[in-house]
Amino acid sequence: MADLFPTTVVGSWPRPSWLLAELKRKNRGEISYDEFSSVADEAVLLAVKYQEDAGIDIITDGEQRRDNFYSFVADKLDGLKLMTVAEVMDYVEDKSRYEQMLRALDVPAFAIKSPVAVGPIKKKRSIALDEMQFLRRHTRKQIKIPLPGPYMLTRASWIDPVSRYAYWDREELATEYVRLLREEITQLRDGGASFIQLDEPTLTEIVYGQASKQTFMCAAIFSKVDPKEELEFATELINRTVKGLSGVKLGVHVCRGNWSRKEESLLKGDYGPLIPYFQEMKVDQLVLEFATQRAGELSVFADVSSFKELGLGVVNPRTSEVENSEQIVSKVEEAIRYFDPEKIYLNPDCGFGTFAESPVNTSSTAFQKLEVMVKAAEKLRAKYA
Amino acid sequence: MAEATLNGLNLERLKEIVKEVASQPEKAEELNVWRARVRWLGGFRGRAYVRDHTFIIDEPSDLAGVDTAPNAVEYVLSALGGCLTVGFILNATKNNVKIDDLEVSLEGRIDNILTFLGLSDQGHPGYREIKAKLYVRSPADPKTIQDIWSKTLETSPVGNTLSRNVKIVPEVSVVD
């Protein structure tokens, strides 16, 4: 692998139609997870091929086995039940916030599902070790495994009062996720993963969600809490998850939603309010979207010294237009003003198929975007080597 | 042998009901008349009595209510949503179309709420427009779904009540 400007992806790849058909069958209970997974093997090979052909240095399995980046854990853990927003609304008092979200997203309450903690969380099968093991057998590239972060999981699955049957409070549930994720990260590292990315997209919603009509396409509704306390809670969970772990690169991914191609329906706001918390996070890399203008300017990092690595979002996964390599080079050179070139990785802003049934791009366009990203990295390496 | 069902409806029973209403004018007439009574509970609250059911009607706090229940215009929207839901399922079932999930999202815009509050004589305090969006998950093709939706709108009792001029016959009785 080249030393400078390694290229990678954030996670998901658009699923082929035949895989989506099998996913529906699995969700209807017509086939088992193992039966579905053996079909998904073929889709993973396609996702791998696209990434390898584009010349990506650190690849994922395209999250082909997952219905989305977090609710797939319902297949992996006992004690979680995939509940629709319609079901969740039967329990929560604050129904009007869910209604507000559904209207903002223009979706029905039956379409959005979240893994809700309804009993003690126990591992039914590994969270991502099966994904990693298959990928390890089929690529010589370095492997990145995205995992839903401990805050994201806690936030999505704690529904009061349903979750209280199993846990005293949200903190107790979070502690269970921290334990499970630590165990999983250790196994993934030992199995050969070189990069583990904790997905914590909703951190931006804590900052910008309450004043905005935009939201994330998940049942993880922002709660009426003090944003400062919530960000401290999230930071603490991330740090407890990664504490003492070494031998694998650990990253945190933050974005502003990736469920629609309508930019105006996604959150907007720079990273400024999150930087103090980023500085506290004991991870190696921050994987941040920056291709979209909604993410604000890189200059918010101007006065931040000795910062960690940056996984710089240089292509927008939601557009049909393919960026050109000069645009990407220029974005990276802007980042070089605030980050050491040796600490910059190139990646898309987010996945190309975060939600299985509503990918934000086609495989063909996604491939071209990766190709141009690799081309830009080559130009940068020639200049900065 | 188990009786055939579709969309949670017993198909034989549904057929029987349709046949019965079609063949018995008095039965149809019975279904032409619906009744409700609303009793004032103080403040802006009221309780509706409908057959063996009751429900509360209130106003939100920003309209001086205590927000213990939906208000009357919200019930109108809900009534339309309920009617379209029933109608869609009836028409789908009659056409042997399986429905996995269905929701109707409604939003009504009052022409001028100030007229209700006596602050304006411009426009009127009724709904000027109601948007009704159907979300449906079904194995049927989009054309079939669209046809069922059109039929549903065309035959909706509440939809027709709202879209046509319904004659309201007022009367008052002062009780000793």
Coordinates of C-alpha atoms in Angstrom, one line a residue, chain A:
Chain A
M1 CA 0.0 0.0 0.0
A2 CA 1.2 3.5 -0.7
D3 CA 2.3 5.4 2.4
L4 CA 0.5 8.7 1.7
F5 CA -3.1 9.4 1.1
P6 CA -4.5 5.8 1.4
T7 CA -7.9 5.4 -0.2
T8 CA -10.8 3.6 1.5
V9 CA -14.6 3.6 1.6
V10 CA -16.9 4.3 4.4
G11 CA -18.8 1.1 4.2
S12 CA -21.9 0.2 2.1
W13 CA -22.1 -0.6 -1.6
P14 CA -25.4 -0.7 -3.6
R15 CA -26.9 -4.2 -3.3
P16 CA -27.9 -6.1 -6.5
S17 CA -31.6 -6.6 -7.0
W18 CA -31.4 -10.4 -6.5
L19 CA -29.9 -9.8 -3.1
L20 CA -32.6 -7.4 -2.1
A21 CA -35.2 -10.0 -3.1
E22 CA -33.5 -12.5 -0.7
L23 CA -33.3 -9.8 2.0
K24 CA -37.0 -9.4 1.8
R25 CA -37.5 -13.2 2.1
K26 CA -35.2 -13.2 5.1
N27 CA -37.1 -10.3 6.7
R28 CA -40.4 -12.2 6.1
G29 CA -38.9 -15.2 7.8
E30 CA -39.0 -17.4 4.7
I31 CA -35.3 -18.1 4.8
S32 CA -32.8 -18.1 7.6
Y33 CA -29.9 -15.7 8.2
D34 CA -27.5 -18.4 7.1
E35 CA -29.3 -19.1 3.9
F36 CA -29.5 -15.4 3.2
S37 CA -25.8 -15.0 4.1
S38 CA -24.7 -17.6 1.6
V39 CA -26.5 -15.6 -1.2
A40 CA -24.9 -12.5 0.1
D41 CA -21.5 -14.1 -0.3
E42 CA -21.8 -13.6 -4.1
A43 CA -22.8 -10.0 -3.6
V44 CA -19.8 -9.4 -1.4
L45 CA -17.6 -10.7 -4.1
L46 CA -19.0 -8.2 -6.5
A47 CA -18.5 -5.3 -4.1
V48 CA -15.0 -6.5 -3.5
K49 CA -14.3 -6.7 -7.2
Y50 CA -15.5 -3.1 -7.8
Q51 CA -13.4 -1.7 -5.0
E52 CA -10.3 -3.7 -6.1
D53 CA -10.7 -2.7 -9.7
A54 CA -11.0 0.9 -8.7
G55 CA -7.7 0.5 -6.8
I56 CA -9.0 1.1 -3.3
D57 CA -6.3 0.4 -0.7
I58 CA -8.5 -0.6 2.3
I59 CA -11.8 -2.2 1.4
T60 CA -15.0 -3.3 3.1
D61 CA -17.5 -6.0 2.2
G62 CA -19.9 -3.4 1.1
E63 CA -22.2 -4.2 4.0
Q64 CA -24.0 -6.6 1.7
R65 CA -25.3 -8.7 4.6
R66 CA -26.8 -5.7 6.4
D67 CA -30.2 -4.1 5.8
N68 CA -28.6 -0.9 7.0
F69 CA -25.7 0.2 9.1
Y70 CA -27.2 -0.4 12.5
S71 CA -30.4 -2.4 12.5
F72 CA -28.7 -5.5 11.2
V73 CA -27.6 -6.2 14.7
A74 CA -31.1 -7.5 15.4
D75 CA -30.0 -10.6 13.4
K76 CA -26.9 -10.9 15.6
L77 CA -28.1 -10.2 19.1
D78 CA -30.8 -11.7 21.2
G79 CA -32.9 -9.3 23.2
L80 CA -33.4 -6.9 20.2
K81 CA -36.6 -6.7 18.3
L82 CA -36.9 -4.8 15.0
M83 CA -39.8 -2.5 15.7
T84 CA -41.3 -0.1 13.2
V85 CA -41.9 3.5 14.2
A86 CA -45.6 2.7 14.2
E87 CA -44.9 0.1 17.0
V88 CA -42.6 2.4 18.8
M89 CA -45.2 5.2 18.8
D90 CA -47.5 2.9 20.8
Y91 CA -45.1 3.2 23.7
V92 CA -43.6 6.7 23.6
E93 CA -45.3 9.8 25.0
D94 CA -43.5 12.1 22.7
K95 CA -45.4 10.9 19.6
S96 CA -45.4 14.3 17.9
R97 CA -41.7 14.2 17.4
Y98 CA -42.0 11.0 15.5
E99 CA -44.8 12.5 13.5
Q100 CA -42.5 15.4 12.7
M101 CA -39.8 13.1 11.6
L102 CA -42.1 11.0 9.4
R103 CA -43.4 14.2 7.7
A104 CA -39.8 15.5 7.2
L105 CA -38.8 12.2 5.6
D106 CA -42.1 11.7 3.7
V107 CA -42.2 8.1 4.8
P108 CA -44.8 6.0 6.6
A109 CA -44.3 4.8 10.1
F110 CA -44.3 1.1 8.9
A111 CA -41.2 1.7 6.7
I112 CA -38.7 2.6 9.4
K113 CA -37.4 0.0 11.7
S114 CA -35.2 0.2 14.7
P115 CA -33.6 -2.6 16.8
V116 CA -35.3 -2.0 20.2
A117 CA -34.0 -3.6 23.4
V118 CA -36.9 -5.7 24.7
G119 CA -34.8 -8.2 26.7
P120 CA -31.3 -8.8 27.9
I121 CA -28.9 -8.3 25.0
K122 CA -26.9 -11.5 24.3
K123 CA -24.8 -12.5 21.4
K124 CA -26.7 -14.9 19.1
R125 CA -23.8 -14.8 16.6
S126 CA -20.9 -12.5 16.0
I127 CA -21.7 -8.9 15.0
A128 CA -19.3 -8.8 12.0
L129 CA -16.8 -11.5 12.4
D130 CA -18.5 -13.7 9.8
E131 CA -18.3 -10.7 7.4
M132 CA -14.6 -10.3 8.1
Q133 CA -13.7 -13.9 7.8
F134 CA -15.4 -14.2 4.4
L135 CA -13.7 -11.0 3.2
R136 CA -10.3 -12.2 4.5
R137 CA -10.5 -15.3 2.4
H138 CA -11.3 -13.3 -0.8
T139 CA -9.0 -10.3 -0.8
R140 CA -5.4 -9.5 -0.2
K141 CA -6.2 -5.9 0.5
Q142 CA -6.4 -4.4 3.9
I143 CA -9.8 -4.7 5.5
K144 CA -12.0 -2.1 7.1
I145 CA -15.0 -3.2 9.2
P146 CA -17.7 -0.6 10.0
L147 CA -19.5 -1.2 13.3
P148 CA -22.4 0.7 14.7
G149 CA -21.0 2.8 17.5
P150 CA -22.0 2.3 21.1
Y151 CA -23.9 5.6 21.3
M152 CA -25.7 4.9 18.0
L153 CA -26.8 1.5 19.2
T154 CA -27.9 2.8 22.6
R155 CA -29.8 5.6 21.2
A156 CA -31.6 3.5 18.6
S157 CA -32.5 0.7 20.9
W158 CA -33.4 2.4 24.2
I159 CA -37.2 2.9 24.1
D160 CA -38.7 3.8 27.4
P161 CA -40.6 1.9 28.8
V162 CA -40.1 -1.2 26.7
S163 CA -36.4 -1.4 27.3
R164 CA -36.9 -1.0 31.1
Y165 CA -38.1 -4.6 31.3
A166 CA -34.5 -5.6 30.7
Y167 CA -32.4 -2.7 31.8
W168 CA -32.7 -0.2 34.7
D169 CA -31.7 2.7 32.5
R170 CA -30.0 3.7 29.2
E171 CA -26.6 3.7 30.9
E172 CA -26.9 0.0 31.8
L173 CA -27.9 -0.9 28.3
A174 CA -24.9 1.2 26.9
T175 CA -22.5 -0.7 29.2
E176 CA -23.7 -3.9 27.6
Y177 CA -23.0 -2.6 24.1
V178 CA -19.6 -1.4 25.2
R179 CA -18.8 -4.9 26.4
L180 CA -20.1 -6.5 23.2
L181 CA -18.3 -4.1 20.9
R182 CA -15.0 -4.5 22.8
E183 CA -15.2 -8.2 22.4
E184 CA -16.1 -7.9 18.7
I185 CA -13.3 -5.5 18.0
T186 CA -10.8 -7.8 19.6
Q187 CA -12.0 -10.7 17.5
L188 CA -12.0 -8.7 14.3
R189 CA -8.4 -7.5 15.0
D190 CA -7.2 -11.0 15.8
G191 CA -9.0 -12.2 12.6
G192 CA -7.1 -9.8 10.4
A193 CA -9.1 -6.5 10.2
S194 CA -6.8 -3.5 10.0
F195 CA -9.3 -0.8 10.4
I196 CA -12.5 -0.7 12.6
Q197 CA -14.8 2.2 12.1
L198 CA -17.4 3.0 14.7
D199 CA -20.4 4.7 13.0
E200 CA -21.8 7.5 15.0
P201 CA -23.6 9.6 12.5
T202 CA -26.2 10.9 14.9
L203 CA -23.6 13.1 16.8
T204 CA -24.4 15.8 14.3
E205 CA -28.1 15.5 15.1
I206 CA -27.5 16.2 18.7
V207 CA -26.0 19.5 17.7
Y208 CA -28.2 20.4 14.7
G209 CA -31.2 18.2 14.9
Q210 CA -33.3 20.0 17.4
A211 CA -33.4 23.3 15.6
S212 CA -33.9 21.6 12.2
K213 CA -36.7 19.9 10.4
Q214 CA -34.1 17.5 8.9
T215 CA -33.4 14.3 10.6
F216 CA -31.9 10.9 10.2
M217 CA -33.8 8.1 8.5
C218 CA -34.1 6.0 11.6
A219 CA -36.1 5.7 14.7
A220 CA -33.3 7.1 16.7
I221 CA -35.1 10.3 17.4
F222 CA -33.2 13.0 19.2
S223 CA -34.2 13.2 22.8
K224 CA -35.0 16.2 24.7
V225 CA -31.7 16.3 26.4
D226 CA -28.9 18.8 26.9
P227 CA -26.7 18.4 23.8
K228 CA -23.6 18.9 25.9
E229 CA -24.5 16.1 28.3
E230 CA -25.4 13.9 25.3
L231 CA -22.2 14.5 23.5
E232 CA -20.2 13.8 26.7
F233 CA -22.2 10.6 27.1
A234 CA -21.4 9.6 23.5
T235 CA -17.7 10.4 23.9
E236 CA -17.5 8.5 27.1
L237 CA -19.1 5.4 25.5
I238 CA -16.7 5.6 22.5
N239 CA -13.7 5.9 24.9
R240 CA -14.9 3.0 27.0
T241 CA -15.3 0.9 23.9
V242 CA -11.8 1.4 22.6
K243 CA -9.9 1.7 25.9
G244 CA -6.6 -0.2 25.9
L245 CA -7.3 -1.8 22.5
S246 CA -4.3 -1.7 20.1
G247 CA -3.1 -3.4 17.0
V248 CA -5.9 -2.1 14.9
K249 CA -6.7 1.3 13.5
L250 CA -9.8 2.7 15.2
G251 CA -12.0 5.3 13.7
V252 CA -15.2 7.2 14.2
H253 CA -17.4 8.1 11.3
V254 CA -19.7 11.1 11.5
C255 CA -22.0 12.5 8.8
R256 CA -25.3 14.3 8.5
G257 CA -27.6 11.6 7.1
N258 CA -27.3 9.6 3.9
W259 CA -30.8 8.4 3.1
S260 CA -31.8 10.9 0.4
R261 CA -30.4 12.5 -2.7
K262 CA -32.2 15.7 -1.7
E263 CA -29.4 17.6 0.0
E264 CA -32.0 20.0 1.5
S265 CA -33.5 17.1 3.4
L266 CA -30.3 16.3 5.2
L267 CA -28.8 18.0 8.2
K268 CA -26.5 21.0 7.8
G269 CA -23.8 22.5 10.0
D270 CA -20.0 22.5 10.4
Y271 CA -18.0 20.3 12.8
G272 CA -17.1 23.3 15.1
P273 CA -19.4 22.3 18.0
L274 CA -18.1 18.7 17.8
I275 CA -14.4 19.4 17.8
P276 CA -13.9 19.5 21.6
Y277 CA -15.5 16.0 21.8
F278 CA -13.5 14.8 18.8
Q279 CA -10.3 15.8 20.7
E280 CA -11.4 13.7 23.7
M281 CA -12.1 10.6 21.6
K282 CA -9.3 8.1 22.0
V283 CA -9.5 6.9 18.4
D284 CA -6.9 7.1 15.6
Q285 CA -9.0 8.5 12.9
L286 CA -12.1 10.7 12.3
V287 CA -13.9 9.7 9.1
L288 CA -15.7 12.9 8.1
E289 CA -17.8 14.0 5.2
F290 CA -16.5 17.1 3.5
A291 CA -17.5 16.7 -0.1
T292 CA -20.9 18.1 0.7
Q293 CA -21.2 21.8 1.4
R294 CA -23.5 21.0 4.3
A295 CA -20.5 19.8 6.3
G296 CA -19.1 23.4 6.4
E297 CA -15.5 24.4 6.0
L298 CA -12.3 22.5 6.9
S299 CA -11.0 25.7 8.4
V300 CA -12.9 24.9 11.6
F301 CA -9.9 22.7 12.4
A302 CA -7.5 25.7 12.0
D303 CA -6.7 26.1 15.7
V304 CA -6.8 22.4 16.5
S305 CA -3.3 21.2 17.2
S306 CA -1.8 17.7 17.0
F307 CA -5.0 16.2 15.7
K308 CA -5.6 12.6 14.8
E309 CA -5.9 11.2 11.3
L310 CA -8.6 12.5 9.0
G311 CA -10.6 10.2 6.7
L312 CA -11.5 13.0 4.4
G313 CA -14.8 12.8 2.5
V314 CA -13.9 13.8 -1.1
V315 CA -16.7 12.4 -3.2
N316 CA -20.4 12.9 -2.6
P317 CA -22.1 9.4 -2.7
R318 CA -25.5 10.9 -3.5
T319 CA -24.8 12.7 -6.8
S320 CA -24.9 11.4 -10.3
E321 CA -22.1 13.7 -11.4
V322 CA -18.6 12.2 -10.9
E323 CA -16.2 14.6 -9.3
N324 CA -13.0 15.2 -11.2
S325 CA -9.6 14.5 -9.8
E326 CA -8.5 18.1 -9.7
Q327 CA -11.5 19.0 -7.5
I328 CA -10.4 16.2 -5.1
V329 CA -6.7 17.3 -5.2
S330 CA -7.8 20.8 -4.3
K331 CA -10.0 19.6 -1.4
V332 CA -7.1 17.5 0.0
E333 CA -4.7 20.4 -0.4
E334 CA -7.1 22.5 1.6
A335 CA -7.1 19.8 4.3
I336 CA -3.3 19.9 4.3
R337 CA -3.4 23.4 5.7
Y338 CA -4.9 21.9 8.9
F339 CA -3.7 18.3 8.9
D340 CA -0.4 16.6 8.4
P341 CA -0.4 15.0 4.8
E342 CA 0.7 11.7 6.5
K343 CA -2.6 11.7 8.5
I344 CA -5.0 12.1 5.6
Y345 CA -7.0 9.3 4.1
L346 CA -9.3 9.7 1.1
N347 CA -12.8 8.3 1.2
P348 CA -16.4 9.1 0.0
D349 CA -18.5 11.1 2.4
C350 CA -20.5 8.0 3.4
G351 CA -21.7 4.7 2.0
F352 CA -23.3 4.3 -1.5
G353 CA -26.1 2.1 -0.1
T354 CA -26.5 2.9 3.6
F355 CA -30.1 1.6 3.5
A356 CA -30.4 -1.5 1.4
E357 CA -33.6 -0.7 -0.3
S358 CA -32.8 2.9 -1.0
P359 CA -29.2 3.2 -2.2
V360 CA -28.1 6.7 -3.0
N361 CA -26.3 5.7 -6.1
T362 CA -25.7 3.0 -8.7
S363 CA -22.7 0.6 -8.7
S364 CA -21.6 2.1 -11.9
T365 CA -21.4 5.7 -10.7
A366 CA -20.0 4.6 -7.3
F367 CA -17.2 2.7 -9.1
Q368 CA -16.4 5.8 -11.2
K369 CA -16.3 7.9 -8.1
L370 CA -13.8 5.5 -6.5
E371 CA -11.7 5.5 -9.6
V372 CA -11.4 9.2 -9.7
M373 CA -10.6 9.3 -6.0
V374 CA -7.8 6.8 -6.6
K375 CA -6.5 8.9 -9.5
A376 CA -6.5 12.0 -7.2
A377 CA -4.5 10.0 -4.6
E378 CA -1.9 9.1 -7.2
K379 CA -1.5 12.7 -8.2
L380 CA -1.1 13.7 -4.6
R381 CA 1.4 11.0 -3.8
A382 CA 3.5 12.1 -6.8
K383 CA 3.5 15.6 -5.4
Y384 CA 3.9 15.0 -1.7
A385 CA 6.0 11.8 -1.6

